[in-house]
Tab-separated table of C-alpha atoms in Angstrom:
chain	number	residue	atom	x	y	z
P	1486	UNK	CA	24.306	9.360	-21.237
P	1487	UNK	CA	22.906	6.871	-19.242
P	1488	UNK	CA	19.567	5.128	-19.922
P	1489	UNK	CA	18.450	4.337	-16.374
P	1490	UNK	CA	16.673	7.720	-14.774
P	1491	UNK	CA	18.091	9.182	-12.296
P	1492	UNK	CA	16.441	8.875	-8.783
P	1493	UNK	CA	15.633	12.740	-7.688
P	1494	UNK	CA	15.468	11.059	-3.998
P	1495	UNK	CA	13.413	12.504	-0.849
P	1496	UNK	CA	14.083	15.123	1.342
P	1497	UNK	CA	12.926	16.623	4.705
P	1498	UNK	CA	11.490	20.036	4.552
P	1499	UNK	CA	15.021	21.673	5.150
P	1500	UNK	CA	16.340	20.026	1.906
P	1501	UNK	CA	18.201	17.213	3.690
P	1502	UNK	CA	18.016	13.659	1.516
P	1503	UNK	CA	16.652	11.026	3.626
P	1504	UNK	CA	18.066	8.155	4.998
P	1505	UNK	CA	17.480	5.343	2.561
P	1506	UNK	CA	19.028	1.491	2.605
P	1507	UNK	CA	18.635	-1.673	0.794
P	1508	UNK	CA	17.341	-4.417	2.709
P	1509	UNK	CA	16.161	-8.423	1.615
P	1510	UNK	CA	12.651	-9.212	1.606
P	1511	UNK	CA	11.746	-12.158	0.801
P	1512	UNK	CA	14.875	-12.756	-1.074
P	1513	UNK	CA	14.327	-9.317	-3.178
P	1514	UNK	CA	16.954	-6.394	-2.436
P	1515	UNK	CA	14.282	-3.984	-1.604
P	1516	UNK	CA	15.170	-0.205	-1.536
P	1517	UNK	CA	13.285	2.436	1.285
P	1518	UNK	CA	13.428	5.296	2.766
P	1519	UNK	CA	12.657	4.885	6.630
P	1520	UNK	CA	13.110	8.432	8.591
P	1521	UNK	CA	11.462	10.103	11.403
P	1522	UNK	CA	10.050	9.409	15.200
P	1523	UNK	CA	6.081	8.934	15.631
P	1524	UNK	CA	3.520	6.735	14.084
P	1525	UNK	CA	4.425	4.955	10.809
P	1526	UNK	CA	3.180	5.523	7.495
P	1527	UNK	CA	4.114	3.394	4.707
P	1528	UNK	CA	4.069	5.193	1.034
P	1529	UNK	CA	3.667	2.435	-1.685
P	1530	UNK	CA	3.739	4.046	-5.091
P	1531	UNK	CA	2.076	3.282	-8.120
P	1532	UNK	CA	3.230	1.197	-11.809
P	1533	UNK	CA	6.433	2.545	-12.720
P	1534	UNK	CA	6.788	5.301	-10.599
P	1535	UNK	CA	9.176	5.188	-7.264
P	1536	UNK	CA	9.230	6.020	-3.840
P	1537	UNK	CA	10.151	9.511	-5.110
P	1538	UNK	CA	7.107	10.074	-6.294
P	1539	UNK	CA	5.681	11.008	-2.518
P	1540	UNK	CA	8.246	13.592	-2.598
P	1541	UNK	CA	6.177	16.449	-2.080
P	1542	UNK	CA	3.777	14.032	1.119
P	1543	UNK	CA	6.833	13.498	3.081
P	1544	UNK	CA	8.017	16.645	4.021
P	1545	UNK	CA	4.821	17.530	5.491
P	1546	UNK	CA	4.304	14.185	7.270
P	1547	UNK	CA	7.678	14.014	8.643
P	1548	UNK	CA	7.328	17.821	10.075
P	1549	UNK	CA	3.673	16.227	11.623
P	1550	UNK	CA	5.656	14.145	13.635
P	1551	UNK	CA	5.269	10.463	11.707
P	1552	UNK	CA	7.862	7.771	10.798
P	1553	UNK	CA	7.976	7.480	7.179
P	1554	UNK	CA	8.891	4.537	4.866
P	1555	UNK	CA	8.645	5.150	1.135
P	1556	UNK	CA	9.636	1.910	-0.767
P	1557	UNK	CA	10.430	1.495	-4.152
P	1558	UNK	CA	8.173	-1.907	-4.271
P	1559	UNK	CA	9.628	-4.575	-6.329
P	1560	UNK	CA	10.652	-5.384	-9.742
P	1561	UNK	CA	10.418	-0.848	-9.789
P	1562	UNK	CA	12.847	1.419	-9.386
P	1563	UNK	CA	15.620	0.433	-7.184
P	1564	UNK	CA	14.663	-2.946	-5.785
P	1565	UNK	CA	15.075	-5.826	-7.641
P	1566	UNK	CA	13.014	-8.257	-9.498
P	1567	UNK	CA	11.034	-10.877	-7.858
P	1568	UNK	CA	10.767	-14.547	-9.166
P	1569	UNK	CA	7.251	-15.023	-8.785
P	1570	UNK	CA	5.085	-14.319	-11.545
P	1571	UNK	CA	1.995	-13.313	-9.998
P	1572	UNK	CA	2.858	-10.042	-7.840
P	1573	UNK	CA	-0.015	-9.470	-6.001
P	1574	UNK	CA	0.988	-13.103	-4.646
P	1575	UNK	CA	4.456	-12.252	-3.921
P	1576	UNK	CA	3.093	-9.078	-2.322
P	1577	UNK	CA	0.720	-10.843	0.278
P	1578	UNK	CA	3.775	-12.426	1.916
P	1579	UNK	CA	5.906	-9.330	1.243
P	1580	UNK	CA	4.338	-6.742	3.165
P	1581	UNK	CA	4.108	-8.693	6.546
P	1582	UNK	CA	7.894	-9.357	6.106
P	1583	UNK	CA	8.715	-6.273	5.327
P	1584	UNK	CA	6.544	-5.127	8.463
P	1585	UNK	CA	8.367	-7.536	10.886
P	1586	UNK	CA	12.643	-6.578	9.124
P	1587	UNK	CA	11.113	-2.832	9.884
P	1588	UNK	CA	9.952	-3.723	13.644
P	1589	UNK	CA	5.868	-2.299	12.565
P	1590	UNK	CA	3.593	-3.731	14.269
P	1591	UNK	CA	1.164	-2.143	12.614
P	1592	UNK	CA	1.133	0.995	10.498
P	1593	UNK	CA	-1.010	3.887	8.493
P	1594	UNK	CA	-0.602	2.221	5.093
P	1595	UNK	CA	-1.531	4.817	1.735
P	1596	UNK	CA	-1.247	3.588	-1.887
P	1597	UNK	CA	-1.531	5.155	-5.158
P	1598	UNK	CA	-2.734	3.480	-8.404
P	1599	UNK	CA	-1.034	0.286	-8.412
P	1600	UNK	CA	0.276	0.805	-4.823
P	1601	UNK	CA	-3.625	1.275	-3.814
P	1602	UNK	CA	-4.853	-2.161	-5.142
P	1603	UNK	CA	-1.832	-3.904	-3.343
P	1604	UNK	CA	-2.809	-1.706	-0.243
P	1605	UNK	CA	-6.039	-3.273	-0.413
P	1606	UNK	CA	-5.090	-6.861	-0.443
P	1607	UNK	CA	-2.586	-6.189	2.145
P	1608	UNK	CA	-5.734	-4.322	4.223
P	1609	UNK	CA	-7.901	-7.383	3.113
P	1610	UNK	CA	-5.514	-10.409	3.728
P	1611	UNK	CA	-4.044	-9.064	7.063
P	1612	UNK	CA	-5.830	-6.442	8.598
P	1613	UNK	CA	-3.881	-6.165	11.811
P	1614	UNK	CA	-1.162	-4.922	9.811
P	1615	UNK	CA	-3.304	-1.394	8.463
P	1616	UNK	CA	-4.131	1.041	11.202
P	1617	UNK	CA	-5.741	3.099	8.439
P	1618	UNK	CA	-5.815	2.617	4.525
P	1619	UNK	CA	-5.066	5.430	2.277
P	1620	UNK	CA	-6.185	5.004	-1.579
P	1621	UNK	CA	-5.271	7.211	-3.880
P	1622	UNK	CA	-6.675	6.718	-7.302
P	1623	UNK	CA	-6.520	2.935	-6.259
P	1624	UNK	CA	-6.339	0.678	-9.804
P	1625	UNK	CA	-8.574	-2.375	-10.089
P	1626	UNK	CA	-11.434	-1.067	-9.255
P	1627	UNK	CA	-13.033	-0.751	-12.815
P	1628	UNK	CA	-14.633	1.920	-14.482
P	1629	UNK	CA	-18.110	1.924	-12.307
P	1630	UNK	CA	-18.568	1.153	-8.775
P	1631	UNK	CA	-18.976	-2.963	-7.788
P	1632	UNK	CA	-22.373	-3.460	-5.412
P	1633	UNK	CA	-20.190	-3.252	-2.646
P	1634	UNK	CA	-18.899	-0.050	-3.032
P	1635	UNK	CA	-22.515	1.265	-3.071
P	1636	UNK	CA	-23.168	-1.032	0.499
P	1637	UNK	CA	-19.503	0.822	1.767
P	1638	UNK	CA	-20.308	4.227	0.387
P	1639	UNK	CA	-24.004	4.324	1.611
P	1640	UNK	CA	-25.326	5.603	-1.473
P	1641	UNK	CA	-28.367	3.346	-1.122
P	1642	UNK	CA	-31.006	3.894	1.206
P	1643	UNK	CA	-31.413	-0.097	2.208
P	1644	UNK	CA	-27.749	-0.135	2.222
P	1645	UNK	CA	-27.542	2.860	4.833
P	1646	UNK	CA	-29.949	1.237	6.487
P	1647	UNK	CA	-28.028	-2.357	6.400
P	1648	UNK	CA	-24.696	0.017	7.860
P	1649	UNK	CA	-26.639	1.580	10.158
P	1650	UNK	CA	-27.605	-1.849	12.591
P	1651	UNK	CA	-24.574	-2.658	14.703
P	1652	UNK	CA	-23.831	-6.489	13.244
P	1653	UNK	CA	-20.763	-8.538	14.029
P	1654	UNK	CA	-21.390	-10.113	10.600
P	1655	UNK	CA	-20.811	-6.976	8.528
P	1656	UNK	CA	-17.180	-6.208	8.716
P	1657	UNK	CA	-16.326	-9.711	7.270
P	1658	UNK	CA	-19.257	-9.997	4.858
P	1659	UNK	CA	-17.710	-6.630	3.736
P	1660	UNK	CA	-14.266	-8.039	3.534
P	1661	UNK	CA	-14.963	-11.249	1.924
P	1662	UNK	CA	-17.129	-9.356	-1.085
P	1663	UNK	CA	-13.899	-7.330	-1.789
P	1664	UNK	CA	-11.463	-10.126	-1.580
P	1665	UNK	CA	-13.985	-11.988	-4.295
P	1666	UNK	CA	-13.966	-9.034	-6.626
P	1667	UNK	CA	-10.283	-8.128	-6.247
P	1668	UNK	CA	-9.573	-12.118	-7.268
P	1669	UNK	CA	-11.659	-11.411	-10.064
């Protein structure tokens, strides 16, 4: 019996596997599934798990007419292990490479757990990559809301208030106080 798992892999609605490939990034054999016509969305999974684990999202993306790429994001699953020892690091020139070997200009990007915080930086360090941001229980966010969740979120009156006058100032006040608190 072998002590690796085996890989359930990801299928269309009809049952049929998807097309999946190994391809270098960044000098990592990265594994991905890349199938369908139409705007891109890019799965990144949480610690541990694999792109399998959005086997139950793809079927219904692909049918609504989106390219999908589920990855198994490095050291997990099926790609290899990175040399750096910092991953968020290695991801924040990762992700833009990956984009450009995939020919993505720019892309619908949803992460769970793990996969949401690196979303995040990836959102935060080069925004022109993220049409939209998913999060799905993103990690690193701790157990209670940071100040600027409350100024995103609105929950304040002075804070809707602060949202609600147009300011060219905002969107990168906004995205400097989360690239702070995700350093720290």
């Amino acid at each position: 019996m072998s002590r690796r798992p085996r890989h359930p892999g990801l299928h269309d609605a009809r049952g049929t596997e998807l097309p999946h490939r190994l391809i270098d990034v960044r000098g990592v054999p990265t594994f991905l599934y890349d199938a369908g016509e139409g705007p891109p969305i890019v799965l990144i999974h949480g610690y541990g798990d694999t792109a399998d684990g959005w086997r139950r999202v793809v079927p219904g993306l692909l049918a609504a007419g989106h390219r999908v790429i589920a990855l198994d994001v490095p050291p997990f699953g099926r790609s290899a292990d990175p040399d750096e020892r910092r991953l968020l690091d290695f991801y924040k020139d990762f992700f833009p490479e990956l984009f450009e070997r995939l020919e993505i200009e720019n892309a619908t990007v949803i992460g769970h757990s793990l996969g949401g915080a690196i979303t995040l930086h990836v959102a935060l360090e080069r925004p022109e990559l993220v049409n939209r941001l998913g999060l799905v229980a993103p990690a690193g966010l701790g157990k209670a809301p940071p100040w600027w969740w409350h100024l995103l979120a609105g929950y304040e009156p002075f804070w809707r208030t602060a949202l609600a006058i147009p300011s060219p100032l905002s969107p990168l006040i906004i995205r400097q106080g989360m690239k702070r608190f995700l350093d720290w």
